[in-house]
mmCIF file with all atom_site columns, C-alpha atoms in Angstrom:
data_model
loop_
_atom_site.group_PDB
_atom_site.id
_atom_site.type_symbol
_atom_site.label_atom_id
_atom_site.label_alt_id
_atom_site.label_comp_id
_atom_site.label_asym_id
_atom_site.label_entity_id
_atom_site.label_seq_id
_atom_site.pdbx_PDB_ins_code
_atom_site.Cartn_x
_atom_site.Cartn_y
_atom_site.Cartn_z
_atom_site.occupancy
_atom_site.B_iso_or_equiv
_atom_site.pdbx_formal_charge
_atom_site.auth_seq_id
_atom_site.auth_comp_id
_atom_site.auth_asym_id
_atom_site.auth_atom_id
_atom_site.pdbx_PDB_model_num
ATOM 1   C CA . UNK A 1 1   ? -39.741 66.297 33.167 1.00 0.00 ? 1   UNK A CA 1
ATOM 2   C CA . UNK A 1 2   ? -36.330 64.758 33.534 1.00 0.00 ? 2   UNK A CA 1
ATOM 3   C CA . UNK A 1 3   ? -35.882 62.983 36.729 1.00 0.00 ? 3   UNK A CA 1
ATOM 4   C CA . UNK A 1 4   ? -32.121 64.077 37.864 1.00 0.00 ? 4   UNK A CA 1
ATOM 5   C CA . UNK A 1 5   ? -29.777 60.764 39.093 1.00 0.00 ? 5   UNK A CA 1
ATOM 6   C CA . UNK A 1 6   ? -26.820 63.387 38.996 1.00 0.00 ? 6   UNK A CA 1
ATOM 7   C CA . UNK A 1 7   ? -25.292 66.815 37.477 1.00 0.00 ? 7   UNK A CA 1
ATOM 8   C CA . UNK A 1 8   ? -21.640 67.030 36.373 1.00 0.00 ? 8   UNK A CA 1
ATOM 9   C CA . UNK A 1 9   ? -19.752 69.605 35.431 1.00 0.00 ? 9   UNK A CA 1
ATOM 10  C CA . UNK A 1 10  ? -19.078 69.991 31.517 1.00 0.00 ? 10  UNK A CA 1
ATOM 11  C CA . UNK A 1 11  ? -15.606 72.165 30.081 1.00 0.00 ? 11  UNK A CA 1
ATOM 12  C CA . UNK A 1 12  ? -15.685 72.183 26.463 1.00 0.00 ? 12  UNK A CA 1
ATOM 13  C CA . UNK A 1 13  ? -12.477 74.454 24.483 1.00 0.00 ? 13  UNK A CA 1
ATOM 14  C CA . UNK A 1 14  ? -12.436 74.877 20.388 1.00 0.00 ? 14  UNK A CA 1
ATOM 15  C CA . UNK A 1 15  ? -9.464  73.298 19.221 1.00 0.00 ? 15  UNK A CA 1
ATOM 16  C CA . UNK A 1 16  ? -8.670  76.506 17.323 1.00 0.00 ? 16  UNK A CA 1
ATOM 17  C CA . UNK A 1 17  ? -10.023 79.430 18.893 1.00 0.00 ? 17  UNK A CA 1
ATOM 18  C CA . UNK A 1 18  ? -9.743  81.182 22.085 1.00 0.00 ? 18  UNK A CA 1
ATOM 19  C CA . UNK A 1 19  ? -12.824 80.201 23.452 1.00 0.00 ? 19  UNK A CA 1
ATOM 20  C CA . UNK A 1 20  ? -14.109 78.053 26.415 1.00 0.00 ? 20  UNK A CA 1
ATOM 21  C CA . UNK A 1 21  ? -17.637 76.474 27.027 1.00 0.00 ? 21  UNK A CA 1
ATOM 22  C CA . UNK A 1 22  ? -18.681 76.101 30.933 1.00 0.00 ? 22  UNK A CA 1
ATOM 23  C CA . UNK A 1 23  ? -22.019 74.586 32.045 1.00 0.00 ? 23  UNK A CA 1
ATOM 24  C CA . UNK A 1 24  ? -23.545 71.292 33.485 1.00 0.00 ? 24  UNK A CA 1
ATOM 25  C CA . UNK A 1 25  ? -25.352 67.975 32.054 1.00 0.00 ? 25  UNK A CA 1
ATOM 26  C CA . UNK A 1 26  ? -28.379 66.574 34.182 1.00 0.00 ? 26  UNK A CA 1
ATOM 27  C CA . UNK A 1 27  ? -28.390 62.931 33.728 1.00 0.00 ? 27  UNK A CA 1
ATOM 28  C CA . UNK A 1 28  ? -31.165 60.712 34.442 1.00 0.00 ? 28  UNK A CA 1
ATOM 29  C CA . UNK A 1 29  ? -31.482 56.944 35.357 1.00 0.00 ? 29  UNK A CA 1
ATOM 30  C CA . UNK A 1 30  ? -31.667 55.772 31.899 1.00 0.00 ? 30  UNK A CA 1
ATOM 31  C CA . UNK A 1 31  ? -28.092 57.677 31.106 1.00 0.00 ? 31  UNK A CA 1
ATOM 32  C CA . UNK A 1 32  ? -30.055 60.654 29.282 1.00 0.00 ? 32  UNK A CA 1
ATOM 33  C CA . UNK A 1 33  ? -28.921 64.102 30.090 1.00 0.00 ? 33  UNK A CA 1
ATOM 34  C CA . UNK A 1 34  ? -29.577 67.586 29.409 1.00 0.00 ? 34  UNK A CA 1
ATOM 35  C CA . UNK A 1 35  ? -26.384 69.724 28.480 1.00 0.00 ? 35  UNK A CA 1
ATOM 36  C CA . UNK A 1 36  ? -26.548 73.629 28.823 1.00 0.00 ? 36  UNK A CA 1
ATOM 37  C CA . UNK A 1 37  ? -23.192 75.688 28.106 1.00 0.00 ? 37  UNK A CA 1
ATOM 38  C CA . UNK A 1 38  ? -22.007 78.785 27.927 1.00 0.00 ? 38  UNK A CA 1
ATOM 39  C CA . UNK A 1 39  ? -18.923 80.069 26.185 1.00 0.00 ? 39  UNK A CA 1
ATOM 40  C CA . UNK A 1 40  ? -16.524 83.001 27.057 1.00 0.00 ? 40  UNK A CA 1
ATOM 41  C CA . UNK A 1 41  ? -15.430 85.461 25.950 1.00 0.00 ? 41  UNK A CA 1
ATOM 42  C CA . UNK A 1 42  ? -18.441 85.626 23.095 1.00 0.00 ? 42  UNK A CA 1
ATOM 43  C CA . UNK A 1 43  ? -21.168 84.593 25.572 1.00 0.00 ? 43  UNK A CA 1
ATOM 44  C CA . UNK A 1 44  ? -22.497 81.793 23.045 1.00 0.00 ? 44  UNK A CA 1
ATOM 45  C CA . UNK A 1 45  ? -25.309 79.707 24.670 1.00 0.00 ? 45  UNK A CA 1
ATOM 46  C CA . UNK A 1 46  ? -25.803 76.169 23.705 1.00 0.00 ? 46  UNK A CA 1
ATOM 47  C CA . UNK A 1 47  ? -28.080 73.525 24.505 1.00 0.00 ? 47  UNK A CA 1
ATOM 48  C CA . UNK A 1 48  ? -28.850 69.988 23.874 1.00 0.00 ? 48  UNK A CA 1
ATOM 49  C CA . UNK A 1 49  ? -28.984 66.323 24.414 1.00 0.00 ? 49  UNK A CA 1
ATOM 50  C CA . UNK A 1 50  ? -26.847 63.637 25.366 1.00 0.00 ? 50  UNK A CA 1
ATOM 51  C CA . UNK A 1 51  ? -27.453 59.762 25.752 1.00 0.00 ? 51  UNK A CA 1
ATOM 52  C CA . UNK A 1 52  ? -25.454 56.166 26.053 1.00 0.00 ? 52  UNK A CA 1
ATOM 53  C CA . UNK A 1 53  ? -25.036 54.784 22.408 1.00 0.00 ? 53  UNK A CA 1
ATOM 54  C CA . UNK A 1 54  ? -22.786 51.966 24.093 1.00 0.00 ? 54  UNK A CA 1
ATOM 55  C CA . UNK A 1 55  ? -22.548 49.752 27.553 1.00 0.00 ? 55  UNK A CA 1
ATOM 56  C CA . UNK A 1 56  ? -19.639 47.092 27.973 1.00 0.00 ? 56  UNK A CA 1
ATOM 57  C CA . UNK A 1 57  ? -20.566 43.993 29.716 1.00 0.00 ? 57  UNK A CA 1
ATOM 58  C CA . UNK A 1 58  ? -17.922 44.914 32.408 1.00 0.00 ? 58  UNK A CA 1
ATOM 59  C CA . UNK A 1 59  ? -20.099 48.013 33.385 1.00 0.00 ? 59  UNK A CA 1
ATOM 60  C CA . UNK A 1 60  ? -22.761 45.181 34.271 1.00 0.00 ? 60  UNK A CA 1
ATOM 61  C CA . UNK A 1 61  ? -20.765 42.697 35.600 1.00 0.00 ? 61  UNK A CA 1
ATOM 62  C CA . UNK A 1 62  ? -18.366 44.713 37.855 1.00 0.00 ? 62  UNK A CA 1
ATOM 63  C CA . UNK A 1 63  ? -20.518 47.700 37.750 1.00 0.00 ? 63  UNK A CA 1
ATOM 64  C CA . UNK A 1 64  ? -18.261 50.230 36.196 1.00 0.00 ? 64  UNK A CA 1
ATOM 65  C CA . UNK A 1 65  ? -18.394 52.975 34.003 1.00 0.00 ? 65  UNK A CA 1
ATOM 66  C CA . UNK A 1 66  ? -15.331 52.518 32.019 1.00 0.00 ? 66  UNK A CA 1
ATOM 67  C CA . UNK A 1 67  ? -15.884 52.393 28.265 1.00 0.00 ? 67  UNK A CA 1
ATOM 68  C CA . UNK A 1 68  ? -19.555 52.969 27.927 1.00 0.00 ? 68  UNK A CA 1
ATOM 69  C CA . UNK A 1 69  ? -19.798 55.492 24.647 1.00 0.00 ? 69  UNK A CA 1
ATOM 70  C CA . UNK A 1 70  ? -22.024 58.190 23.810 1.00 0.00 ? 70  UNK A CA 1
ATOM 71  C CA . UNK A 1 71  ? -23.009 60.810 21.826 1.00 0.00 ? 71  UNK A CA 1
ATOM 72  C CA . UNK A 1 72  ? -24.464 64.440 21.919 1.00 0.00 ? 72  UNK A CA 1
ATOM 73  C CA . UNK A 1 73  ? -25.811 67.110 20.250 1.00 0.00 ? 73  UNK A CA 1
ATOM 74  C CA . UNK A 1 74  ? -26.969 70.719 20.787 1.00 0.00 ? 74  UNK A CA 1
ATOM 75  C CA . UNK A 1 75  ? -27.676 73.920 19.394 1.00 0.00 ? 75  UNK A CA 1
ATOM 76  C CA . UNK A 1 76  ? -26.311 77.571 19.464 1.00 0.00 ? 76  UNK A CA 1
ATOM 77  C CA . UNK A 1 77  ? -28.326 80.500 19.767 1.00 0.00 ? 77  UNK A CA 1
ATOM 78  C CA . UNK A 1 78  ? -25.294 81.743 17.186 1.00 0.00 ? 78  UNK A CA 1
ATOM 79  C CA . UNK A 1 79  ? -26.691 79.336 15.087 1.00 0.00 ? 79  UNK A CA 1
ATOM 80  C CA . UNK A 1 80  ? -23.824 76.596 15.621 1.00 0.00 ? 80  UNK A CA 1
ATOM 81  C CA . UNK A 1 81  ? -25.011 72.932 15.829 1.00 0.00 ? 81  UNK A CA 1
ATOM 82  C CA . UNK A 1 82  ? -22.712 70.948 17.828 1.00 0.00 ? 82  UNK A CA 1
ATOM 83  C CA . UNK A 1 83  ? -22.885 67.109 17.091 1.00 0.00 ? 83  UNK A CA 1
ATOM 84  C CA . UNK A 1 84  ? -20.102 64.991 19.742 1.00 0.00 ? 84  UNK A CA 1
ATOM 85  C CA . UNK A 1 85  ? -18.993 61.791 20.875 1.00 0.00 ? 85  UNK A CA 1
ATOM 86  C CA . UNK A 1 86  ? -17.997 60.692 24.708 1.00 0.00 ? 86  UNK A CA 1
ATOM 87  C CA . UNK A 1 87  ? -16.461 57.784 26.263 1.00 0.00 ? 87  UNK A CA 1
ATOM 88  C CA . UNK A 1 88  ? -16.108 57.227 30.104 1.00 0.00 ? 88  UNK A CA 1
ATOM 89  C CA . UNK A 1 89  ? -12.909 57.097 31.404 1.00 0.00 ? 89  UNK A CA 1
ATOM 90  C CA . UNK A 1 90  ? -14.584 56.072 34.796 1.00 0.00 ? 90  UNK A CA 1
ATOM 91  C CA . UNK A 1 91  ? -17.967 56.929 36.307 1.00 0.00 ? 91  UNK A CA 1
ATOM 92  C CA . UNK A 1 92  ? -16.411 60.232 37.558 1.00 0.00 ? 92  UNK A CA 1
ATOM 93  C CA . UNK A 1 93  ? -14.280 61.176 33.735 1.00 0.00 ? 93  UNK A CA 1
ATOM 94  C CA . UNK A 1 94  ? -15.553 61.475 30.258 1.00 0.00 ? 94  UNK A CA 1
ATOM 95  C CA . UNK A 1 95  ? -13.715 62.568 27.709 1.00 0.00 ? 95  UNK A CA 1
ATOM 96  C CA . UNK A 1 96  ? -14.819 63.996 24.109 1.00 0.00 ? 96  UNK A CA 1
ATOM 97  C CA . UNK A 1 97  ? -14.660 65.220 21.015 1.00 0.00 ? 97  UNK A CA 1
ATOM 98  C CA . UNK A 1 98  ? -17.298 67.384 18.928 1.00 0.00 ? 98  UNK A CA 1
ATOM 99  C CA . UNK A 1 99  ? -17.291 69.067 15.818 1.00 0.00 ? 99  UNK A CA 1
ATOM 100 C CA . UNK A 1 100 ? -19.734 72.010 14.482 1.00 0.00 ? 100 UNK A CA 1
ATOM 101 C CA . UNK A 1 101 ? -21.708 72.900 11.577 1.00 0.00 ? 101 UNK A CA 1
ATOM 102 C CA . UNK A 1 102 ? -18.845 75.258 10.385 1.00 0.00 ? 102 UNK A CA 1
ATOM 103 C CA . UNK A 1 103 ? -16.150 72.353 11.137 1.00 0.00 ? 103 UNK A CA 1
ATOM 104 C CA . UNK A 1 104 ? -14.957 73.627 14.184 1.00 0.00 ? 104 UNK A CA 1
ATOM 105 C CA . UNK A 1 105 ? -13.542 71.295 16.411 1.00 0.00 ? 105 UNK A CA 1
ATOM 106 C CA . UNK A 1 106 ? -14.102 71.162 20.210 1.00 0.00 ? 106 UNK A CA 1
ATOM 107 C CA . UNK A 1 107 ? -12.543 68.916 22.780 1.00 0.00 ? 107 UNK A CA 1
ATOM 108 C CA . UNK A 1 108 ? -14.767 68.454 25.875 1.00 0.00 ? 108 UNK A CA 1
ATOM 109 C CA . UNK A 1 109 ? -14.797 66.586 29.478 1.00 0.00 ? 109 UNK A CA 1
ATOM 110 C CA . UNK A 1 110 ? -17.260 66.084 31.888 1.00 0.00 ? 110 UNK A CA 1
ATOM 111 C CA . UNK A 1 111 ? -17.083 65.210 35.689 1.00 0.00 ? 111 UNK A CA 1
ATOM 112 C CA . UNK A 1 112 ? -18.835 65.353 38.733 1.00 0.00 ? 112 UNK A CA 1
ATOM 113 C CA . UNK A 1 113 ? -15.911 66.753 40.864 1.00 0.00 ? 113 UNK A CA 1
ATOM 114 C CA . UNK A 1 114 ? -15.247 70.234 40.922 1.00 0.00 ? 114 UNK A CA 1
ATOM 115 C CA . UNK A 1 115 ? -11.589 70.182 41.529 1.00 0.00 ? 115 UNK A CA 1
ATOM 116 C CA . UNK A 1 116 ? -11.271 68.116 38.368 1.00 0.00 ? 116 UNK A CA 1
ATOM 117 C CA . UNK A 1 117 ? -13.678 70.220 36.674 1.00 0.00 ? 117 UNK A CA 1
ATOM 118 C CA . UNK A 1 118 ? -11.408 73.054 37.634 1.00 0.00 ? 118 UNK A CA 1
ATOM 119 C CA . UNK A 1 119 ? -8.270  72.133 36.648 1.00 0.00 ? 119 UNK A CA 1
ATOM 120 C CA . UNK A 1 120 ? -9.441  70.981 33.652 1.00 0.00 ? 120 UNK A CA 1
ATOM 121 C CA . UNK A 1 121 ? -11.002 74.752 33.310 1.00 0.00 ? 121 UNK A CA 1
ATOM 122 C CA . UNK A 1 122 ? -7.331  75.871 33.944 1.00 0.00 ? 122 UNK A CA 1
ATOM 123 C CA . UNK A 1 123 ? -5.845  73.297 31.231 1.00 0.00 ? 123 UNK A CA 1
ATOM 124 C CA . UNK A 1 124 ? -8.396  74.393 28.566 1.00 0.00 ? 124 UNK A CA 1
ATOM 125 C CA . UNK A 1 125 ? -7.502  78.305 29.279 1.00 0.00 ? 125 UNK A CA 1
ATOM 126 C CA . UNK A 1 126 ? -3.661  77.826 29.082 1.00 0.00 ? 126 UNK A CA 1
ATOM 127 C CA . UNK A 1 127 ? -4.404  75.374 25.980 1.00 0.00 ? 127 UNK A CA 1
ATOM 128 C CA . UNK A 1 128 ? -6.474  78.252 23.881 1.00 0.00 ? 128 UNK A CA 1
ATOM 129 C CA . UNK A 1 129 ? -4.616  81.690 25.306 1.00 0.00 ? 129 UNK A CA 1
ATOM 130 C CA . UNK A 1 130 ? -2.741  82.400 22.384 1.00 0.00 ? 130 UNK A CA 1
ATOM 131 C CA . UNK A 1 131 ? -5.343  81.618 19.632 1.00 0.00 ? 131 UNK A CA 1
ATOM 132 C CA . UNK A 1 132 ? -7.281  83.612 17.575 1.00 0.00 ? 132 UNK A CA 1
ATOM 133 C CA . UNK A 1 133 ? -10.726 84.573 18.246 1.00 0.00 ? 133 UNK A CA 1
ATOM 134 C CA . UNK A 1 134 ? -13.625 82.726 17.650 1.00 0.00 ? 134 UNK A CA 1
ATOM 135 C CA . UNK A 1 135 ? -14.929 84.144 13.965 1.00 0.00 ? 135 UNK A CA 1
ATOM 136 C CA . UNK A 1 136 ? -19.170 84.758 14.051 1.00 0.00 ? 136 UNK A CA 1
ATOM 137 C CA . UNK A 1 137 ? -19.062 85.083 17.073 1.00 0.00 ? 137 UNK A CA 1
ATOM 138 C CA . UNK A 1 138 ? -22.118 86.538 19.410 1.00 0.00 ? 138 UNK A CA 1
ATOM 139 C CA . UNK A 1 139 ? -22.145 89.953 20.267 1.00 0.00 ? 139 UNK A CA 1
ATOM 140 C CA . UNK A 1 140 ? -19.209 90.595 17.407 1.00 0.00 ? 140 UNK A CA 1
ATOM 141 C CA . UNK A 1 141 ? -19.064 92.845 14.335 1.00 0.00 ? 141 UNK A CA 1
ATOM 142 C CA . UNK A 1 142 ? -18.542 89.943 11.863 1.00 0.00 ? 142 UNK A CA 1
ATOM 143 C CA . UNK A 1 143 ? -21.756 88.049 11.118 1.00 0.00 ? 143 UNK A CA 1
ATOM 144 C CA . UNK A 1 144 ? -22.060 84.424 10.831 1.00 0.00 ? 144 UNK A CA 1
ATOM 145 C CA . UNK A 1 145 ? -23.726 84.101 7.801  1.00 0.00 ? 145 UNK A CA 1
ATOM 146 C CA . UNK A 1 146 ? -21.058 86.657 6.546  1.00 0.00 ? 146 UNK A CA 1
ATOM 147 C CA . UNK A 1 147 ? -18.453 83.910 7.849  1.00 0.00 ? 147 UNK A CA 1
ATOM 148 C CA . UNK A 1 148 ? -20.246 81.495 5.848  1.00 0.00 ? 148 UNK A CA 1
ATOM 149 C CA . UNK A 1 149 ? -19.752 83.553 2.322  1.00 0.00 ? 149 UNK A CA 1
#
């Protein structure tokens, strides 16, 4: 079992699409971390892995967070696969970008602090109001594989 150091808050918005992915990462010591996410409105869960591909010698020396890089990837019980790359801001913001399996982009940011989680929440709404929906999406008429062809 993963032994917790900390769990942020993840926000996660397709690019295109009016859709929004809330959840949390658990990191451990070793800057490993569990993501889980759901999306709204189509109630798409997704889970995965995330991990440091990248530590600047300032985050040793000064002991910050700032530029360390990493990457991610989970699955969709849509069937998406989501494959992303973070960098840290600062030990409290990471910013990042993620694409899917149909080419979908996704902008994402994670935090421990809920009022930054929360107004990012807000941002990501206001960004994606007045896009389409999200096509294959759970719980929908249209199929994914019917997306696909």
């Amino acid at each position: 079992p993963l032994l917790t150091a900390c769990t942020a808050n993840v926000i996660g918005k397709f690019d295109d699409y009016s859709e929004i992915f809330t959840g949390t990462i658990d990191l451990d010591l070793m800057g490993h971390g569990i993501i889980k996410v759901k999306s709204s409105p189509s109630n798409i869960t997704c889970r995965g892995k995330g991990w440091v591909t990248f530590i600047p010698a300032s985050s040793y020396l000064i002991g910050t967070c700032k530029g360390q890089r990493g990457e991610a990837e989970l699955s969709c019980d849509d069937g998406r696969k989501v494959t992303g790359d973070w960098v840290c801001e600062a030990c409290t913001r990471v910013k990042g970008e993620a694409r899917t399996n149909l080419n979908e982009n996704i902008t994402f940011y994670i935090t421990p602090s809920k009022k930054k989680f929360e107004t990012k929440t807000q941002e990501y709404k206001n960004d994606t109001a007045e896009k389409p929906n999200l096509k294959g999406r759970k719980g929908s008429s249209s199929n994914l594989m019917e997306d696909l062809f």
